Amino acid sequence: MNYTQELHAKDAQYVWHPFTQMGVYTKDEPIIIERGQGSYLYDTNGNKYLDGYASLWVNVHGHNNKKLNKAIKKQLNHIAHSTLLGSSNIPSIELAEKLVMMTPERLQKVFYSDTGSASVEIAIKMAYQYWKNIDRQQYANKNKFLTLHNGYHGDTIGSVSVGGIDSFHKIFKDLIFENIQIETPCLYKSHYTHEQEMLDSILSNIESILAERNDEIAGFILEPLIQGATGLFVHPQGFLKSVELLCRKYNVLLICDEVAVGFGRTGEMFACHHEDVQPDIMCLGKAITGGYLPLAATLTSQKIYDAFLSDCHGVNTFFHGHTYTGNQLVCSIALENIKLFEKDNLISHIQTTSQTLKHRLNKLKSHKNVGDVRGRGLMFGVELVKDKQSKEPLDISTVEIIVYTCKDHGLMIRNLENVITFVPILSMSKKEIKTMVKIFEKALHQTLSKK
Ligand SMILES: *Cc1c(COP(=O)(O)O)cnc(C)c1O
């Protein structure tokens, strides 16, 4: 056995992979990554792959980035971790200030955690308790959340409860709490023919629910602009802004989950910036550390924060906190990540490369199996179908062959069912973006001409 084979055997013996049917996984010989450099990943056999999924939507400035490496090492020379329970530390203070400065003005306070799911869990508990702290009698029934069908907010019980994935809800139905679901505002996936008609109809449905049941609804949680993990469902322009106005009108908190779309992904630093939206609570994660270490944050307004204040320890306190909250290493790398955004003018780079990606992918629309191309910034999906008219999905087995063929040609990419996702490292050059689409196109033609 060579080194890679030995690792495969141990991987199959000891590791349970996330979101993975291990019965299938262990039959293959999956790629084992050894190192990364810039936009590329390298496996234990010395093969090189363009990182077209940004290592699951997190990587910003490329792998093995000198400045980010230096920031970690510098912090390590001081201390790796001390607790935020009853004491504080330097990077967590500096990062909180930075986050408050760069996010919408309404957001004034930062609550740290370590995964996107936790940041959502915190948002839900915060919103729920907020109403109770203000007036336990008047808001006794404000216990439910308005959500979007096909929403994804993480995998803990609370975050699954506010998610809109039917299969998850079916498995865990006895554990999750009820939410109120709104249909997905994405034209291609809807039964509407015109975007305006869809927008008007969905908004009027939201308004009638809010008008009737606002005394039961604590908050409206959604992924702003693009619902990522369930298949890149892009919302029409103005949807987010209208939701904000309706939430204000009916006294319901607006919770924007920017775990996927935050930090430049959609072509602005935050998705809320596109429509000048001021959420009451914002969840951040994924790219917050440039894709280096796990960190998440839940930001909230002065008004919500104030509702948790009292002179007595046990009264109105927010009883939530994770052991590694505000860890120095993760906060220092997040600070350097943000610094590099500014120094490298990354947002404007993304706006340029986004045009290249969009243009190249749109050219594939003429292919008989490409049903839809949608996205913003550096977050695009190509929906593969059997037939353009019926929109019937291409078989998953065929989609998977396309993904494997991409790997053979040196591109790491992922599919969400029959949607191939293009969510590259944000610093990727125009040339690398073009290479990414070229490899996909080649794999598409190779796979489908064989059929
Ligand atoms: C990934 C994701 C989460 C969950 O984050 P984890 O770090 O995987 O727990 C939550 N919300 C959105 C929108 C996401 O894309």
CSV table of C-alpha atoms and ligand atoms in Angstrom, one decimal:
chain,number,residue,atom,x,y,z
A,1,MET,CA,0.0,0.0,0.0
A,2,ASN,CA,1.3,3.5,-0.8
A,3,TYR,CA,0.7,6.4,1.5
A,4,THR,CA,-2.5,7.6,-0.2
A,5,GLN,CA,-4.0,4.0,0.0
A,6,GLU,CA,-3.1,3.8,3.6
A,7,LEU,CA,-4.9,7.1,4.3
A,8,HIS,CA,-7.9,5.9,2.4
A,9,ALA,CA,-8.1,2.8,4.5
A,10,LYS,CA,-7.9,4.7,7.7
A,11,ASP,CA,-10.4,7.4,6.5
A,12,ALA,CA,-12.9,4.6,5.7
A,13,GLN,CA,-12.2,3.0,9.1
A,14,TYR,CA,-12.3,6.0,11.4
A,15,VAL,CA,-13.9,9.1,9.9
A,16,TRP,CA,-17.7,9.8,9.6
A,17,HIS,CA,-18.0,12.5,7.0
A,18,PRO,CA,-20.6,15.2,7.1
A,19,PHE,CA,-23.7,15.1,4.9
A,20,THR,CA,-22.3,11.9,3.5
A,21,GLN,CA,-23.8,8.4,2.8
A,22,MET,CA,-20.7,6.5,4.1
A,23,GLY,CA,-21.9,3.3,2.5
A,24,VAL,CA,-21.3,5.0,-0.9
A,25,TYR,CA,-18.3,7.2,0.2
A,26,THR,CA,-16.2,4.3,1.3
A,27,LYS,CA,-16.6,2.5,-2.1
A,28,ASP,CA,-14.7,5.3,-3.8
A,29,GLU,CA,-11.2,6.6,-3.3
A,30,PRO,CA,-12.0,10.3,-2.6
A,31,ILE,CA,-9.4,13.0,-3.0
A,32,ILE,CA,-7.2,13.6,0.1
A,33,ILE,CA,-6.0,17.2,0.2
A,34,GLU,CA,-2.5,17.8,1.4
A,35,ARG,CA,-1.9,21.5,0.8
A,36,GLY,CA,-3.3,24.6,-0.8
A,37,GLN,CA,-1.8,27.5,-2.6
A,38,GLY,CA,-3.7,30.5,-3.9
A,39,SER,CA,-6.7,29.3,-5.9
A,40,TYR,CA,-5.5,25.7,-6.0
A,41,LEU,CA,-5.8,22.6,-3.8
A,42,TYR,CA,-3.2,19.8,-4.1
A,43,ASP,CA,-3.9,16.1,-3.2
A,44,THR,CA,-1.7,13.4,-1.8
A,45,ASN,CA,-1.0,12.1,-5.3
A,46,GLY,CA,0.3,15.5,-6.4
A,47,ASN,CA,-2.8,16.4,-8.5
A,48,LYS,CA,-3.8,20.1,-8.6
A,49,TYR,CA,-7.4,21.4,-8.5
A,50,LEU,CA,-8.9,24.8,-9.0
A,51,ASP,CA,-11.0,25.5,-5.9
A,52,GLY,CA,-14.3,26.3,-7.5
A,53,TYR,CA,-16.3,25.9,-4.3
A,54,ALA,CA,-14.0,28.0,-2.1
A,55,SER,CA,-13.6,25.1,0.2
A,56,LEU,CA,-17.3,25.2,0.9
A,57,TRP,CA,-17.9,28.9,0.3
A,58,VAL,CA,-15.4,30.2,2.9
A,59,ASN,CA,-12.1,31.0,1.2
A,60,VAL,CA,-11.6,34.7,0.4
A,61,HIS,CA,-7.9,35.5,-0.3
A,62,GLY,CA,-6.6,32.1,-1.5
A,63,HIS,CA,-5.0,29.3,0.4
A,64,ASN,CA,-1.7,29.6,2.3
A,65,ASN,CA,-2.0,33.4,2.2
A,66,LYS,CA,1.2,34.9,3.6
A,67,LYS,CA,-0.5,37.8,5.4
A,68,LEU,CA,-3.2,35.6,7.0
A,69,ASN,CA,-0.6,33.1,8.1
A,70,LYS,CA,1.5,35.9,9.6
A,71,ALA,CA,-1.5,37.2,11.5
A,72,ILE,CA,-2.1,33.8,13.2
A,73,LYS,CA,1.5,33.4,14.1
A,74,LYS,CA,1.7,36.8,15.5
A,75,GLN,CA,-1.3,36.2,17.8
A,76,LEU,CA,0.0,32.7,18.7
A,77,ASN,CA,3.1,34.4,20.2
A,78,HIS,CA,0.8,36.2,22.7
A,79,ILE,CA,-2.0,33.7,23.5
A,80,ALA,CA,-4.2,31.2,21.7
A,81,HIS,CA,-7.3,31.4,23.9
A,82,SER,CA,-8.8,32.8,27.1
A,83,THR,CA,-12.4,33.0,28.0
A,84,LEU,CA,-14.9,35.8,27.2
A,85,LEU,CA,-17.0,34.8,30.2
A,86,GLY,CA,-16.5,37.6,32.7
A,87,SER,CA,-13.3,38.8,31.1
A,88,SER,CA,-12.3,40.1,27.6
A,89,ASN,CA,-9.4,40.0,25.1
A,90,ILE,CA,-7.9,42.4,22.6
A,91,PRO,CA,-8.7,40.8,19.1
A,92,SER,CA,-12.4,40.2,20.1
A,93,ILE,CA,-12.8,43.9,21.1
A,94,GLU,CA,-11.1,45.2,17.9
A,95,LEU,CA,-13.1,42.8,15.7
A,96,ALA,CA,-16.4,43.7,17.3
A,97,GLU,CA,-15.7,47.4,16.6
A,98,LYS,CA,-14.8,46.7,13.0
A,99,LEU,CA,-17.9,44.5,12.4
A,100,VAL,CA,-20.2,47.2,13.9
A,101,MET,CA,-18.6,49.8,11.6
A,102,MET,CA,-18.9,47.8,8.4
A,103,THR,CA,-22.4,46.4,8.8
A,104,PRO,CA,-25.7,48.4,8.5
A,105,GLU,CA,-25.9,51.1,11.2
A,106,ARG,CA,-28.8,49.6,13.1
A,107,LEU,CA,-26.4,46.8,14.2
A,108,GLN,CA,-24.5,47.9,17.3
A,109,LYS,CA,-23.6,44.8,19.3
A,110,VAL,CA,-21.7,41.6,18.5
A,111,PHE,CA,-22.3,38.2,20.0
A,112,TYR,CA,-19.7,35.6,19.0
A,113,SER,CA,-20.0,31.9,18.4
A,114,ASP,CA,-18.2,29.4,16.2
A,115,THR,CA,-20.5,28.0,13.5
A,116,GLY,CA,-23.2,29.5,11.3
A,117,SER,CA,-25.7,27.2,12.8
A,118,ALA,CA,-24.9,28.5,16.3
A,119,SER,CA,-25.2,32.1,15.1
A,120,VAL,CA,-28.7,31.3,13.9
A,121,GLU,CA,-29.6,29.5,17.1
A,122,ILE,CA,-28.5,32.6,19.0
A,123,ALA,CA,-30.5,34.9,16.7
A,124,ILE,CA,-33.7,32.8,17.3
A,125,LYS,CA,-33.2,32.7,21.1
A,126,MET,CA,-32.4,36.4,21.2
A,127,ALA,CA,-35.5,37.4,19.1
A,128,TYR,CA,-37.7,35.1,21.2
A,129,GLN,CA,-36.4,36.4,24.6
A,130,TYR,CA,-36.4,40.0,23.4
A,131,TRP,CA,-40.2,40.1,23.3
A,132,LYS,CA,-40.5,38.3,26.6
A,133,ASN,CA,-38.1,40.7,28.2
A,134,ILE,CA,-40.0,43.7,27.0
A,135,ASP,CA,-43.5,42.5,28.1
A,136,ARG,CA,-44.1,39.0,29.1
A,137,GLN,CA,-47.9,39.4,29.0
A,138,GLN,CA,-48.4,41.5,25.9
A,139,TYR,CA,-46.0,39.3,23.8
A,140,ALA,CA,-46.8,36.0,25.4
A,141,ASN,CA,-47.6,34.4,22.0
A,142,LYS,CA,-44.8,35.8,20.0
A,143,ASN,CA,-43.1,32.4,19.7
A,144,LYS,CA,-43.1,31.6,16.0
A,145,PHE,CA,-40.8,32.5,13.0
A,146,LEU,CA,-41.7,33.4,9.5
A,147,THR,CA,-39.3,31.5,7.1
A,148,LEU,CA,-38.8,30.8,3.4
A,149,HIS,CA,-39.4,27.5,1.8
A,150,ASN,CA,-36.1,26.1,0.8
A,151,GLY,CA,-34.3,28.2,3.3
A,152,TYR,CA,-31.2,26.8,4.9
A,153,HIS,CA,-29.9,28.1,8.3
A,154,GLY,CA,-27.8,25.2,9.6
A,155,ASP,CA,-28.1,21.8,11.1
A,156,THR,CA,-28.8,22.2,14.9
A,157,ILE,CA,-32.3,21.6,16.0
A,158,GLY,CA,-33.2,25.3,16.2
A,159,SER,CA,-31.7,26.2,12.9
A,160,VAL,CA,-33.3,23.2,11.2
A,161,SER,CA,-36.7,24.3,12.7
A,162,VAL,CA,-36.4,27.7,10.9
A,163,GLY,CA,-35.1,26.0,7.7
A,164,GLY,CA,-37.4,25.1,4.9
A,165,ILE,CA,-36.0,21.7,3.7
A,166,ASP,CA,-38.8,19.2,3.6
A,167,SER,CA,-36.6,16.1,4.0
A,168,PHE,CA,-34.9,17.4,7.1
A,169,HIS,CA,-38.3,18.3,8.6
A,170,LYS,CA,-39.6,14.8,7.9
A,171,ILE,CA,-36.7,13.1,9.7
A,172,PHE,CA,-36.7,15.3,12.8
A,173,LYS,CA,-40.4,16.2,12.9
A,174,ASP,CA,-40.8,15.3,16.6
A,175,LEU,CA,-37.9,17.4,17.7
A,176,ILE,CA,-38.3,20.6,15.7
A,177,PHE,CA,-40.6,23.5,16.4
A,178,GLU,CA,-43.2,24.8,14.0
A,179,ASN,CA,-42.5,27.7,11.7
A,180,ILE,CA,-44.6,29.6,9.1
A,181,GLN,CA,-43.3,29.1,5.6
A,182,ILE,CA,-43.5,31.4,2.7
A,183,GLU,CA,-43.0,30.1,-0.9
A,184,THR,CA,-39.5,30.6,-2.4
A,185,PRO,CA,-39.4,33.8,-4.4
A,186,CYS,CA,-37.3,32.5,-7.3
A,187,LEU,CA,-39.0,32.7,-10.7
A,188,TYR,CA,-37.5,29.7,-12.4
A,189,LYS,CA,-38.5,27.4,-9.5
A,190,SER,CA,-42.0,28.9,-9.2
A,191,HIS,CA,-45.2,28.4,-11.1
A,192,TYR,CA,-45.4,32.1,-12.1
A,193,THR,CA,-44.5,33.3,-15.6
A,194,HIS,CA,-43.7,36.9,-14.7
A,195,GLU,CA,-41.4,38.1,-12.0
A,196,GLN,CA,-43.5,41.1,-11.0
A,197,GLU,CA,-46.6,38.9,-10.7
A,198,MET,CA,-44.6,36.5,-8.4
A,199,LEU,CA,-43.2,39.3,-6.3
A,200,ASP,CA,-46.7,40.9,-5.8
A,201,SER,CA,-48.3,37.7,-5.0
A,202,ILE,CA,-45.7,36.5,-2.5
A,203,LEU,CA,-45.5,39.9,-0.8
A,204,SER,CA,-49.3,40.1,-0.5
A,205,ASN,CA,-49.3,36.7,1.1
A,206,ILE,CA,-46.6,37.8,3.6
A,207,GLU,CA,-48.6,40.9,4.4
A,208,SER,CA,-51.8,39.0,5.0
A,209,ILE,CA,-50.0,36.5,7.3
A,210,LEU,CA,-48.3,39.4,9.2
A,211,ALA,CA,-51.6,41.3,9.5
A,212,GLU,CA,-53.4,38.4,10.9
A,213,ARG,CA,-50.8,36.7,13.0
A,214,ASN,CA,-48.2,39.3,14.1
A,215,ASP,CA,-49.0,38.7,17.7
A,216,GLU,CA,-47.7,35.1,17.2
A,217,ILE,CA,-44.6,36.0,15.2
A,218,ALA,CA,-41.3,36.9,16.8
A,219,GLY,CA,-39.2,37.4,13.7
A,220,PHE,CA,-38.8,36.8,10.0
A,221,ILE,CA,-35.6,34.9,9.2
A,222,LEU,CA,-34.3,34.7,5.7
A,223,GLU,CA,-31.1,34.4,3.6
A,224,PRO,CA,-31.0,37.8,1.9
A,225,LEU,CA,-30.9,37.9,-2.0
A,226,ILE,CA,-29.9,34.3,-2.6
A,227,GLN,CA,-31.0,31.1,-0.8
A,228,GLY,CA,-27.7,29.3,-1.1
A,229,ALA,CA,-27.5,25.7,0.2
A,230,THR,CA,-30.7,24.4,-1.3
A,231,GLY,CA,-29.9,25.3,-4.9
A,232,LEU,CA,-29.0,29.0,-5.3
A,233,PHE,CA,-32.5,30.5,-5.5
A,234,VAL,CA,-32.1,34.1,-6.5
A,235,HIS,CA,-34.8,36.6,-5.3
A,236,PRO,CA,-36.1,39.4,-7.4
A,237,GLN,CA,-34.9,42.9,-6.9
A,238,GLY,CA,-36.8,44.7,-4.2
A,239,PHE,CA,-38.0,41.6,-2.3
A,240,LEU,CA,-35.7,42.1,0.6
A,241,LYS,CA,-36.6,45.8,1.0
A,242,SER,CA,-40.3,45.0,0.9
A,243,VAL,CA,-39.8,42.3,3.6
A,244,GLU,CA,-38.0,44.9,5.7
A,245,LEU,CA,-40.8,47.4,5.4
A,246,LEU,CA,-43.5,44.8,6.2
A,247,CYS,CA,-41.6,43.6,9.3
A,248,ARG,CA,-41.5,47.2,10.6
A,249,LYS,CA,-45.1,47.8,9.8
A,250,TYR,CA,-46.2,44.7,11.8
A,251,ASN,CA,-43.8,44.8,14.6
A,252,VAL,CA,-41.8,41.7,13.7
A,253,LEU,CA,-38.0,41.4,13.9
A,254,LEU,CA,-36.0,41.0,10.7
A,255,ILE,CA,-33.3,38.5,10.9
A,256,CYS,CA,-30.9,38.3,8.0
A,257,ASP,CA,-28.8,35.2,7.8
A,258,GLU,CA,-25.7,36.4,5.9
A,259,VAL,CA,-23.6,33.4,6.8
A,260,ALA,CA,-23.2,32.5,3.1
A,261,VAL,CA,-23.8,35.8,1.3
A,262,GLY,CA,-21.8,38.0,3.7
A,263,PHE,CA,-18.3,39.2,3.1
A,264,GLY,CA,-18.3,40.0,-0.5
A,265,ARG,CA,-20.0,37.0,-2.0
A,266,THR,CA,-22.8,38.9,-3.8
A,267,GLY,CA,-20.6,41.8,-5.0
A,268,GLU,CA,-21.2,44.0,-2.0
A,269,MET,CA,-19.7,43.5,1.4
A,270,PHE,CA,-23.1,42.4,2.7
A,271,ALA,CA,-26.2,41.4,0.8
A,272,CYS,CA,-28.2,43.9,2.8
A,273,HIS,CA,-26.2,46.7,1.3
A,274,HIS,CA,-27.7,46.1,-2.1
A,275,GLU,CA,-31.1,47.2,-1.0
A,276,ASP,CA,-30.1,49.4,1.9
A,277,VAL,CA,-31.7,47.1,4.4
A,278,GLN,CA,-31.3,47.4,8.2
A,279,PRO,CA,-31.9,44.1,9.8
A,280,ASP,CA,-32.6,43.8,13.6
A,281,ILE,CA,-30.3,40.8,13.8
A,282,MET,CA,-27.6,39.6,11.3
A,283,CYS,CA,-25.9,36.2,11.3
A,284,LEU,CA,-22.3,36.0,10.0
A,285,GLY,CA,-20.0,33.0,9.5
A,286,LYS,CA,-18.3,31.1,6.7
A,287,ALA,CA,-16.0,33.7,5.0
A,288,ILE,CA,-15.6,35.9,8.2
A,289,THR,CA,-12.1,34.4,8.8
A,290,GLY,CA,-11.2,34.3,5.1
A,291,GLY,CA,-11.8,30.6,5.2
A,292,TYR,CA,-9.1,29.8,7.8
A,293,LEU,CA,-10.8,29.0,11.1
A,294,PRO,CA,-14.3,28.6,12.5
A,295,LEU,CA,-15.9,31.8,13.7
A,296,ALA,CA,-19.5,33.2,13.6
A,297,ALA,CA,-21.2,36.2,15.0
A,298,THR,CA,-24.7,37.4,15.6
A,299,LEU,CA,-25.1,41.2,15.4
A,300,THR,CA,-27.9,43.1,16.9
A,301,SER,CA,-29.4,46.5,17.5
A,302,GLN,CA,-29.0,48.7,20.5
A,303,LYS,CA,-32.8,48.4,21.1
A,304,ILE,CA,-32.6,44.6,21.4
A,305,TYR,CA,-29.4,44.7,23.5
A,306,ASP,CA,-31.1,47.2,25.9
A,307,ALA,CA,-34.0,44.8,26.5
A,308,PHE,CA,-31.6,42.4,28.1
A,309,LEU,CA,-30.2,44.9,30.6
A,310,SER,CA,-30.9,44.9,34.3
A,311,ASP,CA,-29.1,45.5,37.6
A,312,CYS,CA,-29.6,41.9,38.7
A,313,HIS,CA,-27.7,38.9,37.4
A,314,GLY,CA,-30.5,36.5,36.7
A,315,VAL,CA,-33.0,39.0,35.4
A,316,ASN,CA,-33.4,39.4,31.6
A,317,THR,CA,-29.9,37.9,31.1
A,318,PHE,CA,-29.2,36.2,27.8
A,319,PHE,CA,-28.3,32.6,28.9
A,320,HIS,CA,-26.2,31.5,26.0
A,321,GLY,CA,-22.5,31.1,25.3
A,322,HIS,CA,-20.0,28.7,23.8
A,323,THR,CA,-16.7,27.7,25.3
A,324,TYR,CA,-14.6,29.2,22.6
A,325,THR,CA,-16.6,32.4,22.3
A,326,GLY,CA,-14.3,35.3,21.1
A,327,ASN,CA,-11.2,33.1,20.8
A,328,GLN,CA,-8.2,35.2,20.1
A,329,LEU,CA,-6.8,33.3,17.1
A,330,VAL,CA,-10.0,33.3,15.2
A,331,CYS,CA,-10.7,37.0,15.9
A,332,SER,CA,-7.2,38.0,14.9
A,333,ILE,CA,-7.5,36.2,11.6
A,334,ALA,CA,-10.9,37.7,11.0
A,335,LEU,CA,-9.4,41.2,11.5
A,336,GLU,CA,-6.7,40.5,9.0
A,337,ASN,CA,-9.3,39.1,6.5
A,338,ILE,CA,-11.2,42.4,6.7
A,339,LYS,CA,-8.0,44.4,6.4
A,340,LEU,CA,-7.1,42.6,3.2
A,341,PHE,CA,-10.5,43.2,1.7
A,342,GLU,CA,-9.8,46.9,2.0
A,343,LYS,CA,-6.1,46.8,1.0
A,344,ASP,CA,-6.7,44.6,-2.1
A,345,ASN,CA,-9.9,46.5,-3.1
A,346,LEU,CA,-11.5,43.0,-3.2
A,347,ILE,CA,-15.1,44.2,-3.6
A,348,SER,CA,-14.4,45.9,-6.8
A,349,HIS,CA,-12.4,42.9,-8.0
A,350,ILE,CA,-15.4,40.7,-7.3
A,351,GLN,CA,-17.7,43.1,-9.2
A,352,THR,CA,-15.4,42.7,-12.3
A,353,THR,CA,-14.9,38.9,-12.1
A,354,SER,CA,-18.6,38.5,-11.5
A,355,GLN,CA,-19.3,40.0,-15.0
A,356,THR,CA,-16.8,37.5,-16.5
A,357,LEU,CA,-18.4,34.5,-14.7
A,358,LYS,CA,-21.9,35.6,-15.6
A,359,HIS,CA,-21.0,36.2,-19.2
A,360,ARG,CA,-19.3,32.9,-19.6
A,361,LEU,CA,-22.0,30.9,-17.9
A,362,ASN,CA,-24.8,32.7,-19.9
A,363,LYS,CA,-23.2,31.4,-23.0
A,364,LEU,CA,-23.9,27.9,-21.9
A,365,LYS,CA,-27.7,28.6,-21.9
A,366,SER,CA,-27.9,27.4,-25.5
A,367,HIS,CA,-27.0,23.9,-24.4
A,368,LYS,CA,-30.0,21.6,-24.5
A,369,ASN,CA,-29.5,20.5,-20.9
A,370,VAL,CA,-28.9,23.9,-19.3
A,371,GLY,CA,-32.3,25.0,-17.9
A,372,ASP,CA,-31.3,28.1,-16.0
A,373,VAL,CA,-28.2,30.2,-15.1
A,374,ARG,CA,-28.7,32.4,-12.0
A,375,GLY,CA,-26.7,34.2,-9.4
A,376,ARG,CA,-25.0,37.4,-8.3
A,377,GLY,CA,-21.4,38.3,-7.5
A,378,LEU,CA,-19.4,35.1,-7.3
A,379,MET,CA,-22.3,32.9,-6.5
A,380,PHE,CA,-23.9,31.2,-9.5
A,381,GLY,CA,-25.8,28.1,-10.2
A,382,VAL,CA,-26.4,26.2,-13.5
A,383,GLU,CA,-29.5,24.1,-13.3
A,384,LEU,CA,-29.3,21.0,-15.5
A,385,VAL,CA,-32.5,19.6,-16.9
A,386,LYS,CA,-33.6,16.7,-19.1
A,387,ASP,CA,-35.9,19.0,-21.0
A,388,LYS,CA,-36.0,22.7,-21.1
A,389,GLN,CA,-39.8,22.9,-21.5
A,390,SER,CA,-40.7,20.6,-18.6
A,391,LYS,CA,-37.7,21.6,-16.5
A,392,GLU,CA,-37.5,18.0,-15.4
A,393,PRO,CA,-34.2,17.6,-13.5
A,394,LEU,CA,-31.3,15.8,-15.1
A,395,ASP,CA,-30.6,12.5,-13.3
A,396,ILE,CA,-28.4,12.9,-10.3
A,397,SER,CA,-26.2,10.1,-11.5
A,398,THR,CA,-25.5,12.1,-14.7
A,399,VAL,CA,-24.9,15.3,-12.7
A,400,GLU,CA,-22.5,13.5,-10.5
A,401,ILE,CA,-20.5,12.2,-13.5
A,402,ILE,CA,-20.2,15.8,-14.7
A,403,VAL,CA,-18.8,16.8,-11.3
A,404,TYR,CA,-16.4,13.8,-11.3
A,405,THR,CA,-15.3,14.7,-14.8
A,406,CYS,CA,-14.5,18.3,-13.6
A,407,LYS,CA,-12.3,16.8,-10.9
A,408,ASP,CA,-10.5,14.7,-13.5
A,409,HIS,CA,-9.8,17.9,-15.4
A,410,GLY,CA,-8.6,19.7,-12.3
A,411,LEU,CA,-11.6,21.5,-11.0
A,412,MET,CA,-13.3,21.1,-7.6
A,413,ILE,CA,-16.9,21.9,-7.8
A,414,ARG,CA,-20.2,20.8,-6.1
A,415,ASN,CA,-23.7,20.1,-7.2
A,416,LEU,CA,-26.8,20.8,-5.1
A,417,GLU,CA,-29.1,18.2,-6.6
A,418,ASN,CA,-29.3,19.1,-10.3
A,419,VAL,CA,-27.7,22.5,-9.8
A,420,ILE,CA,-24.0,22.9,-10.4
A,421,THR,CA,-22.7,25.7,-8.1
A,422,PHE,CA,-20.0,28.2,-9.0
A,423,VAL,CA,-18.8,29.7,-5.7
A,424,PRO,CA,-15.1,30.3,-6.3
A,425,ILE,CA,-12.5,31.8,-4.0
A,426,LEU,CA,-13.2,35.5,-4.0
A,427,SER,CA,-9.7,36.6,-5.0
A,428,MET,CA,-9.7,34.3,-8.1
A,429,SER,CA,-8.3,36.0,-11.2
A,430,LYS,CA,-10.3,36.6,-14.3
A,431,LYS,CA,-8.2,33.9,-16.1
A,432,GLU,CA,-8.9,31.3,-13.4
A,433,ILE,CA,-12.6,32.1,-13.5
A,434,LYS,CA,-12.5,31.5,-17.3
A,435,THR,CA,-10.6,28.2,-16.8
A,436,MET,CA,-13.2,27.1,-14.3
A,437,VAL,CA,-16.1,27.6,-16.7
A,438,LYS,CA,-14.0,26.0,-19.6
A,439,ILE,CA,-13.4,22.9,-17.6
A,440,PHE,CA,-17.1,22.6,-16.7
A,441,GLU,CA,-18.1,23.1,-20.3
A,442,LYS,CA,-15.7,20.4,-21.4
A,443,ALA,CA,-17.1,18.0,-18.7
A,444,LEU,CA,-20.7,18.9,-19.7
A,445,HIS,CA,-20.1,18.0,-23.4
A,446,GLN,CA,-18.0,14.9,-22.6
A,447,THR,CA,-20.7,13.5,-20.3
A,448,LEU,CA,-23.8,14.3,-22.2
A,449,SER,CA,-22.6,13.3,-25.6
A,450,LYS,CA,-21.9,9.9,-24.2
A,451,LYS,CA,-25.5,9.6,-23.2
B,1,LIG,C1,-23.6,27.3,5.9
B,1,LIG,C2,-24.8,28.1,6.4
B,1,LIG,C3,-25.2,28.0,7.7
B,1,LIG,C4,-24.6,27.1,8.7
B,1,LIG,O1,-23.3,27.3,9.0
B,1,LIG,P1,-22.4,26.2,9.7
B,1,LIG,O2,-21.1,26.9,9.9
B,1,LIG,O3,-22.2,25.1,8.6
B,1,LIG,O4,-23.1,25.7,10.9
B,1,LIG,C5,-26.2,28.8,8.1
B,1,LIG,N1,-26.8,29.7,7.3
B,1,LIG,C6,-26.5,29.7,6.0
B,1,LIG,C7,-27.2,30.7,5.1
B,1,LIG,C8,-25.5,28.9,5.5
B,1,LIG,O5,-25.1,29.0,4.2
